[in-house]
Short mmCIF file of C-alpha atoms (C1' of nucleotides) in Angstrom, two decimals:
data_model
loop_
_atom_site.label_atom_id
_atom_site.label_comp_id
_atom_site.label_asym_id
_atom_site.label_seq_id
_atom_site.Cartn_x
_atom_site.Cartn_y
_atom_site.Cartn_z
CA MET A 151 129.22 108.06 85.52
CA THR A 152 129.68 104.32 85.35
CA SER A 153 128.60 102.63 82.13
CA ASN A 154 126.29 99.63 82.03
CA LYS A 155 129.05 97.66 80.43
CA GLU A 156 131.44 98.18 83.32
CA ILE A 157 128.90 97.04 85.84
CA HIS A 158 127.96 94.16 83.62
CA GLU A 159 131.50 92.86 83.72
CA THR A 160 131.56 92.74 87.48
CA CYS A 161 128.35 90.77 87.41
CA PHE A 162 128.75 87.02 87.72
CA MET A 163 125.65 86.14 85.85
CA LYS A 164 124.99 82.52 85.17
CA GLU A 165 122.40 80.51 83.37
CA LYS A 166 120.57 79.61 86.54
CA CYS A 167 120.04 83.26 87.45
CA LEU A 168 117.84 83.67 84.46
CA LYS A 169 115.33 81.18 85.68
CA TYR A 170 113.43 82.47 88.62
CA GLU A 171 113.15 79.09 90.29
CA THR A 172 116.87 78.38 90.35
CA CYS A 173 118.18 81.88 90.90
CA PRO A 174 120.41 82.17 93.97
CA MET A 175 119.37 85.79 94.48
CA VAL A 176 115.76 84.81 94.60
CA LEU A 177 116.64 82.11 97.07
CA VAL A 178 118.26 84.65 99.39
CA GLN A 179 115.25 86.88 99.02
CA ASN A 180 113.07 83.99 100.11
CA LEU A 181 115.33 83.25 103.05
CA LEU A 182 114.89 86.82 104.27
CA SER A 183 111.36 87.62 103.25
CA GLY A 184 109.30 86.46 106.20
CA LYS A 185 108.03 89.33 108.24
CA ARG A 186 110.58 90.49 110.84
CA LYS A 187 113.14 87.87 109.80
CA ILE A 188 115.74 90.52 109.08
CA LEU A 189 115.21 92.07 112.46
CA ILE A 190 115.41 88.70 114.20
CA LEU A 191 118.74 87.96 112.53
CA TRP A 192 119.96 91.44 113.37
CA TYR A 193 119.14 90.99 117.06
CA LEU A 194 120.61 87.52 117.21
CA ASN A 195 123.80 88.83 115.68
CA TYR A 196 124.36 90.68 118.96
CA GLU A 197 123.58 87.91 121.38
CA THR A 198 121.70 84.69 121.75
CA LEU A 199 118.20 85.28 123.00
CA ARG A 200 115.41 83.33 124.60
CA PHE A 201 111.98 83.22 123.05
CA ASN A 202 110.40 85.78 125.34
CA GLU A 203 113.42 88.05 125.17
CA LEU A 204 112.97 88.24 121.42
CA ARG A 205 109.28 88.77 121.91
CA LYS A 206 109.89 91.79 124.10
CA LYS A 207 112.16 93.27 121.45
CA LEU A 208 109.48 92.76 118.81
CA PRO A 209 106.34 93.95 120.57
CA ASP A 210 104.27 94.06 117.39
CA VAL A 211 104.84 90.39 116.58
CA THR A 212 102.44 87.84 117.96
CA GLN A 213 103.72 84.71 119.58
CA LYS A 214 102.46 82.65 116.71
CA MET A 215 104.23 84.73 114.08
CA LEU A 216 107.47 84.78 116.03
CA THR A 217 107.39 81.02 116.37
CA GLN A 218 106.67 80.72 112.67
CA GLN A 219 109.55 82.94 111.65
CA LEU A 220 111.96 81.25 114.03
CA ARG A 221 110.97 77.81 112.76
CA SER A 222 111.47 78.93 109.20
CA LEU A 223 114.87 80.48 109.90
CA GLU A 224 115.86 77.30 111.69
CA ALA A 225 114.69 75.10 108.82
CA ASP A 226 116.77 77.24 106.47
CA GLY A 227 119.81 76.77 108.69
CA LEU A 228 120.29 80.43 109.56
CA ILE A 229 119.59 80.08 113.28
CA TYR A 230 119.81 77.29 115.82
CA ARG A 231 117.38 76.44 118.57
CA ASN A 232 118.69 75.08 121.81
CA ILE A 233 116.18 73.54 124.17
CA TYR A 234 117.10 73.15 127.83
CA PRO A 235 115.04 70.37 129.38
CA VAL A 236 113.81 72.35 132.36
CA THR A 237 110.47 73.62 133.64
CA PRO A 238 109.38 76.17 132.84
CA PRO A 239 110.99 75.62 129.43
CA LYS A 240 114.08 77.47 128.33
CA VAL A 241 114.81 77.80 124.63
CA GLU A 242 117.74 79.72 123.28
CA TYR A 243 118.08 81.06 119.76
CA GLY A 244 121.27 82.14 118.02
CA LEU A 245 122.84 82.53 114.60
CA THR A 246 124.48 79.55 112.98
CA GLU A 247 127.70 79.97 111.05
CA LEU A 248 125.61 80.27 107.91
CA GLY A 249 123.40 82.84 109.60
CA ARG A 250 126.42 84.93 110.46
CA LYS A 251 127.48 84.83 106.82
CA ILE A 252 124.28 86.48 105.72
CA ILE A 253 124.81 89.49 107.99
CA PRO A 254 127.10 91.34 105.53
CA ILE A 255 124.26 91.31 103.03
CA LEU A 256 122.03 92.97 105.60
CA GLU A 257 124.73 95.54 106.23
CA MET A 258 124.97 96.28 102.54
CA MET A 259 121.23 96.60 102.30
CA HIS A 260 121.42 98.94 105.24
CA GLY A 261 123.98 101.10 103.46
CA PHE A 262 121.93 101.38 100.30
CA GLY A 263 118.71 101.88 102.22
CA ALA A 264 120.13 104.67 104.35
CA ASP A 265 121.43 106.48 101.25
CA TYR A 266 118.12 105.97 99.55
CA LEU A 267 116.20 107.43 102.46
CA GLU A 268 118.43 110.49 102.56
CA LYS A 269 117.67 111.18 98.92
CA ALA A 270 114.01 110.36 99.34
CA GLU A 271 113.70 112.91 102.12
CA LEU A 272 114.82 115.56 99.67
CA SER A 273 112.18 114.62 97.12
CA SER A 274 109.02 112.54 97.45
CA PRO A 275 108.24 110.25 100.37
CA VAL A 276 108.92 106.57 99.87
CA GLN A 277 106.26 103.92 99.74
CA GLU A 278 106.54 101.81 102.87
CA LYS A 279 104.68 98.73 103.95
CA MET B 300 135.93 81.01 113.32
CA THR B 301 134.78 84.60 113.59
CA SER B 302 133.29 85.64 116.90
CA ASN B 303 129.96 87.42 117.22
CA LYS B 304 131.75 90.37 118.69
CA GLU B 305 133.96 90.89 115.66
CA ILE B 306 131.03 90.88 113.33
CA HIS B 307 129.11 93.12 115.62
CA GLU B 308 131.78 95.75 115.37
CA THR B 309 131.58 95.84 111.58
CA CYS B 310 127.84 96.33 111.87
CA PHE B 311 126.66 99.90 111.61
CA MET B 312 123.55 99.42 113.63
CA LYS B 313 121.51 102.45 114.39
CA GLU B 314 118.41 103.23 116.36
CA LYS B 315 116.22 103.27 113.31
CA CYS B 316 117.17 99.72 112.39
CA LEU B 317 115.49 98.48 115.51
CA LYS B 318 112.11 99.67 114.41
CA TYR B 319 110.79 97.66 111.55
CA GLU B 320 109.04 100.60 109.93
CA THR B 321 112.12 102.78 109.69
CA CYS B 322 114.73 100.15 109.06
CA PRO B 323 116.73 100.76 105.88
CA MET B 324 117.25 97.05 105.37
CA VAL B 325 113.56 96.44 105.44
CA LEU B 326 113.13 99.24 102.96
CA VAL B 327 115.53 97.56 100.55
CA GLN B 328 113.72 94.30 101.04
CA ASN B 329 110.50 96.02 100.09
CA LEU B 330 112.10 97.61 97.05
CA LEU B 331 113.10 94.16 95.82
CA SER B 332 110.29 91.98 97.01
CA GLY B 333 107.75 92.17 94.21
CA LYS B 334 107.69 89.01 92.19
CA ARG B 335 110.34 88.97 89.45
CA LYS B 336 111.66 92.41 90.37
CA ILE B 337 115.15 91.08 90.93
CA LEU B 338 115.12 89.42 87.58
CA ILE B 339 113.83 92.56 85.85
CA LEU B 340 116.65 94.62 87.36
CA TRP B 341 119.13 91.94 86.41
CA TYR B 342 118.01 91.97 82.78
CA LEU B 343 117.92 95.74 82.59
CA ASN B 344 121.46 95.87 83.93
CA TYR B 345 122.55 94.38 80.61
CA GLU B 346 120.58 96.55 78.26
CA THR B 347 117.53 98.70 78.03
CA LEU B 348 114.51 96.71 76.95
CA ARG B 349 111.09 97.33 75.54
CA PHE B 350 108.00 96.01 77.25
CA ASN B 351 107.52 93.00 75.02
CA GLU B 352 111.21 92.20 75.02
CA LEU B 353 111.06 91.88 78.78
CA ARG B 354 107.92 89.85 78.47
CA LYS B 355 109.61 87.34 76.22
CA LYS B 356 112.41 86.97 78.74
CA LEU B 357 109.92 86.37 81.52
CA PRO B 358 107.46 83.97 79.93
CA ASP B 359 105.81 83.05 83.22
CA VAL B 360 104.84 86.62 84.06
CA THR B 361 101.52 87.91 82.84
CA GLN B 362 101.30 91.26 81.13
CA LYS B 363 99.48 92.70 84.10
CA MET B 364 102.08 91.56 86.60
CA LEU B 365 104.93 92.84 84.48
CA THR B 366 103.28 96.23 84.17
CA GLN B 367 102.71 96.27 87.90
CA GLN B 368 106.28 95.44 88.76
CA LEU B 369 107.65 97.95 86.28
CA ARG B 370 105.41 100.69 87.63
CA SER B 371 106.49 99.91 91.14
CA LEU B 372 110.19 99.88 90.27
CA GLU B 373 109.70 103.16 88.46
CA ALA B 374 107.86 104.72 91.40
CA ASP B 375 110.75 103.66 93.62
CA GLY B 376 113.21 105.30 91.27
CA LEU B 377 115.11 102.17 90.32
CA ILE B 378 114.15 102.14 86.65
CA TYR B 379 113.08 104.74 84.13
CA ARG B 380 110.37 104.49 81.51
CA ASN B 381 110.85 106.22 78.23
CA ILE B 382 107.81 106.56 75.99
CA TYR B 383 108.31 107.23 72.30
CA PRO B 384 105.22 108.89 70.87
CA VAL B 385 104.77 106.56 67.91
CA THR B 386 102.25 104.01 66.78
CA PRO B 387 102.35 101.24 67.63
CA PRO B 388 103.68 102.43 70.97
CA LYS B 389 107.32 102.05 71.93
CA VAL B 390 108.31 102.13 75.57
CA GLU B 391 111.81 101.61 76.75
CA TYR B 392 112.86 100.56 80.24
CA GLY B 393 116.28 100.90 81.81
CA LEU B 394 118.05 101.23 85.13
CA THR B 395 118.38 104.65 86.70
CA GLU B 396 121.59 105.61 88.45
CA LEU B 397 119.96 104.51 91.69
CA GLY B 398 118.93 101.24 90.11
CA ARG B 399 122.50 100.58 89.06
CA LYS B 400 123.61 101.13 92.63
CA ILE B 401 121.44 98.32 93.89
CA ILE B 402 123.03 95.76 91.57
CA PRO B 403 126.00 95.04 93.88
CA ILE B 404 123.52 93.92 96.52
CA LEU B 405 122.05 91.48 94.05
CA GLU B 406 125.54 90.22 93.26
CA MET B 407 126.25 89.70 96.93
CA MET B 408 122.97 87.87 97.34
CA HIS B 409 123.97 85.78 94.38
CA GLY B 410 127.27 84.91 96.02
CA PHE B 411 125.67 83.83 99.25
CA GLY B 412 122.84 82.04 97.49
CA ALA B 413 125.18 80.05 95.29
CA ASP B 414 127.26 78.95 98.29
CA TYR B 415 124.13 78.10 100.16
CA LEU B 416 122.85 75.94 97.33
CA GLU B 417 126.13 74.07 97.10
CA LYS B 418 125.89 73.15 100.76
CA ALA B 419 122.23 72.40 100.52
CA GLU B 420 122.86 69.91 97.73
CA LEU B 421 125.10 67.97 100.07
CA SER B 422 122.44 67.77 102.76
CA SER B 423 118.70 68.34 102.60
CA PRO B 424 116.91 70.09 99.76
CA VAL B 425 116.02 73.74 100.30
CA GLN B 426 112.50 75.02 100.56
CA GLU B 427 111.77 77.06 97.47
CA LYS B 428 108.76 79.07 96.53
"C1'" DA C 115 94.00 73.99 145.29
"C1'" DT C 116 94.81 77.56 142.34
"C1'" DT C 117 97.97 80.61 139.89
"C1'" DT C 118 102.11 81.57 137.43
"C1'" DT C 119 105.65 80.95 133.91
"C1'" DA C 120 107.95 79.79 129.32
"C1'" DA C 121 107.22 78.33 125.12
"C1'" DG C 122 104.56 76.98 122.52
"C1'" DT C 123 99.68 74.84 119.26
"C1'" DA C 124 95.16 75.02 117.08
"C1'" DC C 125 91.69 77.16 114.71
"C1'" DC C 126 89.62 80.67 112.12
"C1'" DC C 127 89.47 85.08 109.73
"C1'" DT C 128 91.32 89.10 106.97
"C1'" DT C 129 94.57 91.21 103.94
"C1'" DT C 130 97.87 91.01 100.46
"C1'" DT C 131 99.71 89.09 96.35
"C1'" DA C 132 99.42 86.76 92.29
"C1'" DG C 133 97.07 84.67 88.20
"C1'" DA C 134 93.53 84.25 84.27
"C1'" DT C 135 90.89 86.24 80.99
"C1'" DA C 136 88.98 89.76 78.35
"C1'" DC C 137 89.01 94.32 76.59
"C1'" DT C 138 91.12 99.02 74.57
"C1'" DA C 139 93.48 102.57 71.33
"C1'" DC C 140 95.86 103.73 67.39
"C1'" DG C 141 97.81 103.67 62.99
"C1'" DG C 142 99.62 100.74 59.20
"C1'" DC C 143 98.86 97.04 56.07
"C1'" DA C 144 96.43 93.58 52.88
"C1'" DT D 3 87.02 96.92 55.74
"C1'" DG D 4 88.85 94.32 58.93
"C1'" DC D 5 93.19 92.39 61.07
"C1'" DC D 6 97.92 92.98 63.35
"C1'" DG D 7 101.13 94.72 66.81
"C1'" DT D 8 102.42 97.43 71.04
"C1'" DA D 9 101.54 98.52 75.43
"C1'" DG D 10 98.70 98.56 78.13
"C1'" DT D 11 93.52 98.40 81.67
"C1'" DA D 12 89.71 96.12 84.00
"C1'" DT D 13 87.59 92.62 86.42
"C1'" DC D 14 87.31 88.50 88.88
"C1'" DT D 15 89.23 84.56 91.31
"C1'" DA D 16 92.76 81.80 93.88
"C1'" DA D 17 96.54 81.31 96.80
"C1'" DA D 18 99.76 82.92 100.24
"C1'" DA D 19 100.86 85.58 104.16
"C1'" DG D 20 99.67 87.55 108.32
"C1'" DG D 21 96.66 88.44 112.63
"C1'" DG D 22 93.50 87.32 116.86
"C1'" DT D 23 92.08 84.54 120.39
"C1'" DA D 24 91.98 80.60 123.07
"C1'" DC D 25 94.13 76.38 124.74
"C1'" DT D 26 98.28 73.33 126.51
"C1'" DT D 27 102.05 71.35 129.65
"C1'" DA D 28 104.44 70.66 133.89
"C1'" DA D 29 106.64 72.09 137.90
"C1'" DA D 30 107.09 75.57 141.32
"C1'" DA D 31 105.24 79.28 144.15
"C1'" DT D 32 101.27 81.15 147.03
#
DNA sequence: ATTTTAAGTACCCTTTTAGATACTACGGCA
DNA sequence: TGCCGTAGTATCTAAAAGGGTACTTAAAAT
């Protein structure tokens, strides 16, 4: 069993982490916390997609919400938006270099989450939103 | 520059990830998304703390909110709550084994977030909540 | 002349989350 | 006898996030 101390030493805690407003972890959480943002990044990690292609993959997201999330991800520099000046419009979304760098975090979250679910199945059901 | 394909191959994507409700990453996001939860876990990674000790470290959190977050973290199995039957009451909070396992994710988020902030300082300011 | 298509906006309403304030129980202490 | 400290509840209000429906634009197809 690992001691708190051991873990503590691998932890690169800094002053700014202790203030919620300047904490880099909290920032990342904010980057990812819009509804379906994780899934959008996950899909775009496979291939660039057009607006309606994404929409088909996320059938429970309204057009408005998808636009909102995409705009937010773009503003945060995680995805790019490429407009082809044609009619009807063609708009292509993909991960930026920065966006690709956040994928390993999602993978790690996936690893923990999958473990967690396995254990949860053995005991009580997990609260989901 | 890493290609999408390379990253894709390191990605252990599974069916369940493609449905928002059953996605382990989304689960982890939910585990961490209550306000100040990250910070609470971060503090408890150092040492166990009593309710009012935590409160002093989080001066902008009301008693109610702190209780709420602690209850939620406890229900999710990330922290434990140890009640000493004395008066005035003494209640001690600490990370469970599971809670300690989520810390590396926070560290990784910290790493990305810190990088991100460095770059953001050079260009436009980041949207924070 | 009307319909279709892609990629949106605009406007309004509901739900969720968070914050403010006040109150409680219990025993020890002055 | 009444106040202090710990660890809370309870209640109400405000702000943020999310959802539903309708409208837009411009060219090409029917």
